[in-house]
Short mmCIF file of C-alpha atoms and ligand atoms in Angstrom, two decimals:
data_model
loop_
_atom_site.label_atom_id
_atom_site.label_comp_id
_atom_site.label_asym_id
_atom_site.label_seq_id
_atom_site.Cartn_x
_atom_site.Cartn_y
_atom_site.Cartn_z
CA MET A 953 56.91 23.95 17.73
CA PHE A 954 53.40 22.61 17.37
CA ASN A 955 52.15 21.83 20.85
CA THR A 956 49.72 19.03 21.37
CA VAL A 957 49.74 19.31 25.17
CA SER A 958 48.95 22.33 27.31
CA VAL A 959 49.54 22.84 31.02
CA SER A 960 48.18 25.96 32.66
CA LEU A 961 48.07 27.11 36.25
CA ASN A 962 45.28 29.35 37.41
CA LEU A 963 46.87 31.61 40.00
CA ASN A 964 43.54 33.23 40.81
CA HIS A 965 42.26 29.82 41.87
CA LEU A 966 45.45 29.27 43.85
CA ARG A 967 45.00 32.52 45.73
CA HIS A 968 41.33 31.76 46.26
CA ASN A 969 42.24 28.37 47.80
CA TYR A 970 44.84 29.92 50.05
CA ALA A 971 42.43 32.62 51.22
CA LEU A 972 39.77 29.98 51.86
CA ALA A 973 42.18 27.93 53.97
CA LYS A 974 43.04 31.07 55.91
CA THR A 975 39.37 31.62 56.76
CA MET A 976 39.14 27.98 57.90
CA ALA A 977 42.19 28.28 60.16
CA PRO A 978 42.01 31.94 61.20
CA ALA A 979 44.17 31.60 64.31
CA ALA A 980 47.03 29.75 62.62
CA LYS A 981 49.69 30.64 60.10
CA VAL A 982 49.07 28.72 56.90
CA PHE A 983 52.20 27.57 55.07
CA PRO A 984 51.81 26.28 51.49
CA VAL A 985 53.72 22.99 51.19
CA LEU A 986 56.04 23.27 48.19
CA LYS A 987 57.86 19.94 48.28
CA SER A 988 58.39 17.97 45.04
CA ASP A 989 58.45 21.14 42.98
CA ALA A 990 55.18 22.28 44.56
CA TYR A 991 53.46 18.97 43.83
CA GLY A 992 54.60 19.25 40.22
CA HIS A 993 53.19 22.76 39.73
CA GLY A 994 56.64 24.42 39.85
CA LEU A 995 58.14 25.79 43.07
CA LEU A 996 58.43 29.38 41.90
CA ASN A 997 55.15 29.37 39.98
CA ILE A 998 53.31 28.64 43.21
CA ALA A 999 55.43 30.77 45.53
CA GLY A 1000 55.16 33.62 43.03
CA GLY A 1001 51.40 33.25 42.95
CA LEU A 1002 51.28 33.38 46.74
CA ALA A 1003 53.77 36.14 47.31
CA HIS A 1004 51.99 37.21 50.50
CA ALA A 1005 51.69 33.78 52.12
CA ASP A 1006 52.45 33.57 55.86
CA GLY A 1007 55.44 31.41 55.00
CA PHE A 1008 56.36 28.29 53.04
CA ALA A 1009 57.13 24.67 53.91
CA VAL A 1010 59.75 22.75 51.92
CA LEU A 1011 61.72 19.57 52.51
CA GLN A 1012 65.30 20.49 51.71
CA LEU A 1013 67.69 23.41 51.90
CA GLU A 1014 67.97 23.70 48.13
CA GLU A 1015 64.27 24.56 47.79
CA ALA A 1016 64.53 27.14 50.55
CA LEU A 1017 67.52 28.77 48.88
CA THR A 1018 65.65 28.91 45.57
CA LEU A 1019 62.85 30.76 47.35
CA ARG A 1020 65.25 33.19 49.01
CA ASP A 1021 67.05 33.81 45.68
CA ALA A 1022 63.69 34.67 44.13
CA GLY A 1023 63.14 37.28 46.82
CA HIS A 1024 60.73 35.45 49.14
CA SER A 1025 61.60 36.80 52.55
CA GLN A 1026 58.91 35.25 54.75
CA PRO A 1027 59.49 32.35 57.16
CA ILE A 1028 60.42 29.04 55.51
CA LEU A 1029 60.10 25.73 57.30
CA MET A 1030 62.56 22.99 56.30
CA MET A 1031 60.48 19.91 57.09
CA ALA A 1032 63.37 17.46 56.71
CA GLY A 1033 65.79 19.64 58.65
CA VAL A 1034 69.47 19.93 57.83
CA ASN A 1035 71.82 17.18 56.66
CA ASP A 1036 75.13 18.59 57.87
CA ARG A 1037 76.76 21.55 59.60
CA ARG A 1038 77.28 23.46 56.39
CA GLU A 1039 73.52 23.32 55.76
CA LEU A 1040 72.86 24.36 59.32
CA ALA A 1041 75.03 27.45 58.86
CA GLN A 1042 73.18 28.31 55.67
CA ALA A 1043 69.82 27.81 57.34
CA GLN A 1044 70.89 30.29 60.01
CA ALA A 1045 72.22 32.78 57.49
CA GLN A 1046 68.96 32.60 55.52
CA GLU A 1047 66.81 32.71 58.66
CA LEU A 1048 65.08 29.41 57.93
CA MET A 1049 63.14 27.40 60.49
CA VAL A 1050 64.37 23.84 60.74
CA VAL A 1051 62.70 20.67 61.88
CA VAL A 1052 64.73 18.50 64.21
CA ARG A 1053 63.83 14.86 63.89
CA SER A 1054 66.99 12.84 64.54
CA ARG A 1055 69.77 12.47 67.12
CA GLN A 1056 72.34 13.56 64.51
CA GLN A 1057 70.48 16.82 64.06
CA VAL A 1058 70.39 17.36 67.82
CA ASP A 1059 74.15 16.82 67.94
CA MET A 1060 74.66 19.37 65.17
CA LEU A 1061 72.68 21.93 67.14
CA ARG A 1062 74.66 21.22 70.28
CA ALA A 1063 77.89 21.81 68.40
CA LEU A 1064 76.76 25.28 67.30
CA ARG A 1065 79.14 27.97 68.44
CA THR A 1066 77.46 30.98 66.84
CA GLN A 1067 74.94 33.30 68.44
CA MET A 1068 72.81 33.59 65.33
CA PRO A 1069 69.13 32.98 65.92
CA LEU A 1070 67.55 29.77 64.69
CA GLY A 1071 63.91 28.67 64.94
CA ILE A 1072 63.38 24.97 65.66
CA TRP A 1073 60.41 22.63 65.41
CA VAL A 1074 60.84 19.30 67.19
CA LYS A 1075 59.23 16.47 65.25
CA VAL A 1076 57.40 13.78 67.17
CA LYS A 1077 56.89 10.40 65.57
CA SER A 1078 53.42 9.27 64.62
CA SER A 1079 52.49 5.79 63.53
CA ILE A 1080 53.87 6.57 60.08
CA ASN A 1081 57.08 5.84 61.97
CA ARG A 1082 59.37 7.51 59.53
CA PHE A 1083 61.05 10.38 61.29
CA GLY A 1084 60.93 12.06 64.63
CA PHE A 1085 61.32 11.27 68.29
CA ASN A 1086 59.22 9.00 70.41
CA PRO A 1087 57.08 11.03 72.80
CA ASP A 1088 59.14 9.86 75.77
CA GLU A 1089 62.36 11.18 74.17
CA VAL A 1090 61.08 14.71 73.64
CA THR A 1091 61.85 16.21 77.05
CA ASP A 1092 65.47 15.06 76.69
CA VAL A 1093 65.73 16.57 73.24
CA LEU A 1094 64.27 19.86 74.42
CA ARG A 1095 66.66 19.95 77.36
CA ALA A 1096 69.60 19.25 75.07
CA ILE A 1097 68.93 22.09 72.67
CA GLU A 1098 67.02 24.84 74.40
CA LYS A 1099 70.02 26.19 76.28
CA GLN A 1100 71.99 26.67 73.08
CA HIS A 1101 72.49 30.34 72.27
CA GLY A 1102 70.28 31.61 69.51
CA ILE A 1103 67.98 28.59 69.39
CA SER A 1104 64.32 29.21 69.93
CA VAL A 1105 61.96 26.26 70.02
CA LYS A 1106 58.88 27.27 68.03
CA GLY A 1107 56.93 24.19 68.93
CA LEU A 1108 56.30 20.51 68.48
CA MET A 1109 55.36 19.06 65.13
CA MET A 1110 53.66 15.86 64.02
CA HIS A 1111 52.23 14.42 60.81
CA PHE A 1112 48.95 12.46 60.79
CA PRO A 1113 49.30 8.91 59.46
CA SER A 1114 45.78 8.71 58.02
CA ALA A 1115 43.86 11.95 58.36
CA ASP A 1116 42.76 11.33 54.77
CA ASP A 1117 40.55 8.41 55.70
CA LEU A 1118 37.22 9.72 56.93
CA ASP A 1119 36.22 6.23 58.08
CA GLY A 1120 38.94 6.34 60.71
CA GLU A 1121 38.96 8.54 63.80
CA LEU A 1122 41.42 11.38 64.00
CA GLU A 1123 41.42 11.43 67.81
CA HIS A 1124 43.52 8.34 68.48
CA GLN A 1125 46.09 9.29 65.84
CA TRP A 1126 47.43 12.02 68.06
CA THR A 1127 46.63 11.01 71.64
CA ASP A 1128 50.29 10.74 72.63
CA PHE A 1129 51.13 14.01 70.94
CA ARG A 1130 48.38 15.85 72.83
CA ALA A 1131 49.60 14.40 76.09
CA LEU A 1132 53.00 15.81 75.25
CA LEU A 1133 51.51 19.22 74.53
CA ALA A 1134 49.73 19.24 77.87
CA GLN A 1135 53.02 18.44 79.53
CA THR A 1136 55.29 20.90 77.67
CA HIS A 1137 52.81 23.75 77.00
CA LEU A 1138 54.51 24.31 73.66
CA PRO A 1139 52.79 25.57 70.50
CA PHE A 1140 52.26 22.89 67.85
CA SER A 1141 51.91 22.16 64.15
CA ALA A 1142 49.96 19.04 63.24
CA ALA A 1143 47.48 19.70 60.46
CA ASN A 1144 47.91 18.80 56.82
CA SER A 1145 45.01 19.51 54.43
CA ALA A 1146 42.79 16.67 55.57
CA ALA A 1147 43.24 17.36 59.28
CA MET A 1148 42.67 21.08 58.75
CA LEU A 1149 39.33 20.36 57.09
CA ARG A 1150 38.27 17.76 59.64
CA ASP A 1151 39.09 19.29 62.99
CA ALA A 1152 39.93 22.87 64.01
CA GLY A 1153 41.56 21.39 67.12
CA THR A 1154 44.46 20.27 64.92
CA HIS A 1155 45.30 23.75 63.60
CA GLY A 1156 47.73 24.80 66.32
CA THR A 1157 49.87 27.77 65.31
CA LEU A 1158 50.93 26.43 61.91
CA VAL A 1159 48.94 24.56 59.26
CA ARG A 1160 50.93 22.82 56.51
CA LEU A 1161 48.71 23.00 53.48
CA GLY A 1162 49.44 20.78 50.47
CA SER A 1163 46.88 18.95 48.34
CA THR A 1164 43.91 21.20 49.07
CA LEU A 1165 45.89 24.30 48.15
CA TYR A 1166 46.24 22.84 44.67
CA GLY A 1167 42.53 22.01 44.56
CA ASN A 1168 42.96 18.26 45.03
CA ASN A 1169 40.73 16.22 47.27
CA PRO A 1170 42.95 15.36 50.26
CA PHE A 1171 40.80 12.39 51.20
CA VAL A 1172 41.06 8.81 49.99
CA ALA A 1173 39.76 8.20 46.50
CA GLY A 1174 36.04 8.45 46.09
CA THR A 1175 35.37 10.34 49.30
CA GLU A 1176 32.89 13.11 48.80
CA PHE A 1177 33.62 15.94 51.12
CA ASN A 1178 31.52 19.07 51.01
CA ALA A 1179 34.21 21.35 52.32
CA LEU A 1180 36.17 20.69 49.18
CA GLN A 1181 33.53 22.25 46.99
CA GLY A 1182 34.95 25.67 47.65
CA PHE A 1183 38.49 24.75 46.53
CA ARG A 1184 39.25 25.22 42.86
CA PRO A 1185 41.56 23.25 40.60
CA VAL A 1186 44.83 25.10 39.96
CA MET A 1187 46.38 22.95 37.24
CA ARG A 1188 44.65 22.34 33.95
CA PHE A 1189 45.91 19.70 31.55
CA GLU A 1190 44.74 19.69 27.95
CA ALA A 1191 45.60 17.85 24.75
CA ARG A 1192 44.81 18.38 21.11
CA ILE A 1193 42.97 16.01 18.82
CA ILE A 1194 45.56 15.03 16.19
CA GLY A 1195 43.43 12.61 14.22
CA THR A 1196 40.05 10.94 14.02
CA VAL A 1197 39.16 7.41 12.93
CA ARG A 1198 35.95 5.50 12.46
CA LEU A 1199 35.75 2.07 14.01
CA ALA A 1200 33.40 -0.58 12.67
CA ALA A 1201 31.52 -2.79 15.12
CA GLY A 1202 33.89 -5.49 16.36
CA GLU A 1203 37.09 -3.51 15.76
CA PRO A 1204 39.57 -3.00 18.61
CA ILE A 1205 41.60 0.12 19.27
CA GLY A 1206 44.86 0.72 21.09
CA TYR A 1207 47.61 -1.62 22.33
CA GLY A 1208 46.36 -4.91 23.62
CA GLY A 1209 42.93 -4.38 22.04
CA SER A 1210 41.30 -4.05 25.45
CA PHE A 1211 38.52 -1.98 23.92
CA VAL A 1212 36.40 -3.33 21.09
CA ALA A 1213 33.69 -1.18 19.44
CA ASP A 1214 30.22 -2.64 19.84
CA ARG A 1215 28.93 -0.49 16.99
CA SER A 1216 30.31 1.91 14.41
CA MET A 1217 31.85 4.82 16.28
CA ARG A 1218 34.03 7.89 15.74
CA VAL A 1219 37.21 8.01 17.80
CA GLY A 1220 39.57 10.92 18.41
CA VAL A 1221 43.32 10.43 18.82
CA LEU A 1222 44.87 12.88 21.29
CA GLY A 1223 48.48 13.97 21.00
CA CYS A 1224 49.27 13.08 24.59
CA GLY A 1225 50.05 9.86 26.40
CA TYR A 1226 51.82 8.54 29.46
CA GLY A 1227 55.10 9.91 28.10
CA ASP A 1228 53.53 13.34 28.45
CA GLY A 1229 52.27 12.78 31.97
CA TYR A 1230 48.84 11.23 31.50
CA PRO A 1231 48.53 8.18 33.80
CA SER A 1232 49.23 4.94 31.94
CA SER A 1233 46.87 3.09 34.25
CA ALA A 1234 43.80 5.11 33.19
CA VAL A 1235 41.19 2.68 31.92
CA THR A 1236 38.34 2.79 29.40
CA GLY A 1237 35.72 5.14 30.79
CA THR A 1238 38.11 7.68 32.33
CA PRO A 1239 36.35 10.99 31.68
CA VAL A 1240 37.60 13.75 29.37
CA ILE A 1241 35.83 16.91 28.20
CA VAL A 1242 35.57 17.59 24.46
CA GLY A 1243 33.85 20.77 23.32
CA GLY A 1244 32.20 21.14 26.72
CA VAL A 1245 30.84 17.58 26.60
CA ARG A 1246 31.97 14.81 28.94
CA THR A 1247 33.08 11.73 27.10
CA ARG A 1248 35.61 8.96 27.82
CA VAL A 1249 38.95 7.35 27.17
CA LEU A 1250 38.87 4.14 25.12
CA GLY A 1251 41.38 1.31 25.49
CA ASN A 1252 44.94 1.53 26.77
CA VAL A 1253 46.82 4.80 27.02
CA ALA A 1254 49.87 4.80 24.72
CA MET A 1255 53.14 6.68 25.19
CA ASN A 1256 52.02 9.60 23.06
CA ALA A 1257 48.39 8.89 22.32
CA ILE A 1258 45.03 8.53 24.03
CA PHE A 1259 41.88 7.41 22.23
CA VAL A 1260 38.62 9.10 23.10
CA ASP A 1261 35.00 8.44 22.23
CA LEU A 1262 33.70 11.22 19.96
CA GLU A 1263 30.19 9.79 19.56
CA PRO A 1264 28.65 12.32 22.01
CA VAL A 1265 30.48 15.22 20.24
CA PRO A 1266 29.98 14.95 16.48
CA GLN A 1267 31.23 18.52 15.98
CA ALA A 1268 34.70 17.69 17.41
CA GLN A 1269 37.52 17.88 14.88
CA VAL A 1270 41.28 17.70 14.48
CA ASP A 1271 43.14 20.51 16.33
CA ASP A 1272 40.40 20.95 18.96
CA TRP A 1273 41.62 21.04 22.56
CA VAL A 1274 40.36 18.43 25.01
CA THR A 1275 40.41 18.90 28.78
CA LEU A 1276 42.03 15.93 30.51
CA TRP A 1277 41.57 17.45 33.97
CA GLY A 1278 41.50 20.74 35.85
CA ASP A 1279 38.06 21.91 34.92
CA GLU A 1280 35.53 22.50 37.73
CA ARG A 1281 33.54 19.73 35.99
CA LEU A 1282 36.45 17.35 35.74
CA ARG A 1283 38.79 17.33 38.68
CA ILE A 1284 42.04 15.44 38.67
CA ASP A 1285 40.68 13.33 41.52
CA GLU A 1286 38.26 11.65 39.17
CA VAL A 1287 41.00 10.80 36.68
CA ALA A 1288 43.23 9.60 39.51
CA GLN A 1289 40.48 7.34 40.76
CA HIS A 1290 40.03 5.75 37.32
CA ALA A 1291 43.79 5.25 37.17
CA ALA A 1292 44.00 3.96 40.77
CA VAL A 1293 46.67 6.48 41.82
CA ARG A 1294 46.79 9.57 44.02
CA PRO A 1295 46.20 12.81 42.13
CA GLU A 1296 49.56 14.12 43.32
CA ALA A 1297 51.28 11.12 41.73
CA ILE A 1298 50.00 12.35 38.37
CA GLN A 1299 50.94 15.98 38.95
CA CYS A 1300 54.49 15.47 40.20
CA GLY A 1301 56.98 16.19 37.43
CA LEU A 1302 54.43 17.58 34.97
CA THR A 1303 55.70 21.13 34.75
CA LYS A 1304 59.19 19.76 34.13
CA LYS A 1305 57.91 18.11 30.96
CA HIS A 1306 55.95 21.00 29.52
CA ALA A 1307 55.95 24.76 29.21
CA VAL A 1308 53.44 26.24 31.66
CA ARG A 1309 50.99 29.02 31.01
CA LEU A 1310 50.23 31.12 34.07
CA ILE A 1311 46.74 32.54 34.25
CA GLY A 1312 46.19 35.57 36.45
CA GLU A 1313 49.86 36.44 36.74
CA ASP A 1314 49.21 40.08 35.80
CA GLU A 1315 46.84 40.38 38.75
CA LEU A 1316 49.72 39.86 41.16
CA CYS A 1317 50.69 43.50 41.41
CA GLY A 1318 49.22 45.06 44.49
CA ALA A 1319 47.65 41.72 45.52
C1 PLP B 1907 53.39 16.75 52.38
C2 PLP B 1907 53.28 17.14 53.77
C3 PLP B 1907 52.21 17.96 54.21
C4 PLP B 1907 51.07 18.37 53.30
O1 PLP B 1907 50.12 17.33 53.22
P1 PLP B 1907 48.76 17.47 52.35
O2 PLP B 1907 48.01 16.27 52.74
O3 PLP B 1907 49.16 17.45 50.91
O4 PLP B 1907 48.12 18.74 52.76
C5 PLP B 1907 52.21 18.36 55.53
N1 PLP B 1907 53.20 17.98 56.38
C6 PLP B 1907 54.23 17.20 56.01
C7 PLP B 1907 55.26 16.80 57.00
C8 PLP B 1907 54.30 16.75 54.69
O5 PLP B 1907 55.31 15.96 54.31
#
């Protein structure tokens, strides 16, 4: 098959990012967050690239079992906890750590009749208000479960509602949680990527590292944050030029004719569109790199085609590869900003659409 799209994952960059996070949070365990198929990078691609990680964080049992089947024996945190007693038994058998965030889950734990050990994190609600207990419910929950045989409470967990917004204070987002820590003297896990970078006080004993691990900017679009400079893009997305056309001044290109040439110009047609995972909302001016030169998208993205300005790159020709993102010079964040979406929203599902090339896989041995 003639491929017009290429997805590659740089595992050296992945390991570099993980090691960098570890130096930033030296006292904590750092768990790569692998939900949504590792943010679209592929669960086992990422876990395999980080075979020596302190542990992994997933949402559901199925992901944890996939990791165990692949031979990953380190701690695994199930951030959504278990859905029923069968899952609870499996979590015990596989030595998973489970989050407890609902009354039903507390009841399941209380009904346990086995002696098998089970590590528990009790989730406390933040203003995201999705899951977890109100701070004033936590002592009851702890009392209800800590006498159960086998159960060991590893700590209290919370998730910041807006650590990604540097204009807002972090402090007040976890005032209640800190009061609870002072009262219970339990270890805690609070930090996602943004909180880890902002405040070492949030690290606790377990950092849950998502976006930054993959080299994405964890802050709201457009935020420059120096600490991110050291993190490298893991996923690279490229497309081939499948045709070139010359537009005369006044001619439109693409559906809807939103772009009209103001002079004669050479345009490249890429064999990739929103059907292949490029964001359909990317607008004229979204950067791409052709032959090492930054140029731009023209007009609307089609299902299987993107039009790019080849005026700055006269040497570009059919079959050349174009970087759509994942170069140190063109991060996905920039594309996401032009498309008005989060970078992760673009990445999710990508490796399910395309074959993935792993770079640096051979360097795993002895790592
Ligand atoms: C997704 C998620 C994370 C990781 O967040 P990033 O901002 O991507 O680092 C951490 N904790 C929980 C509970 C999550 O759902």
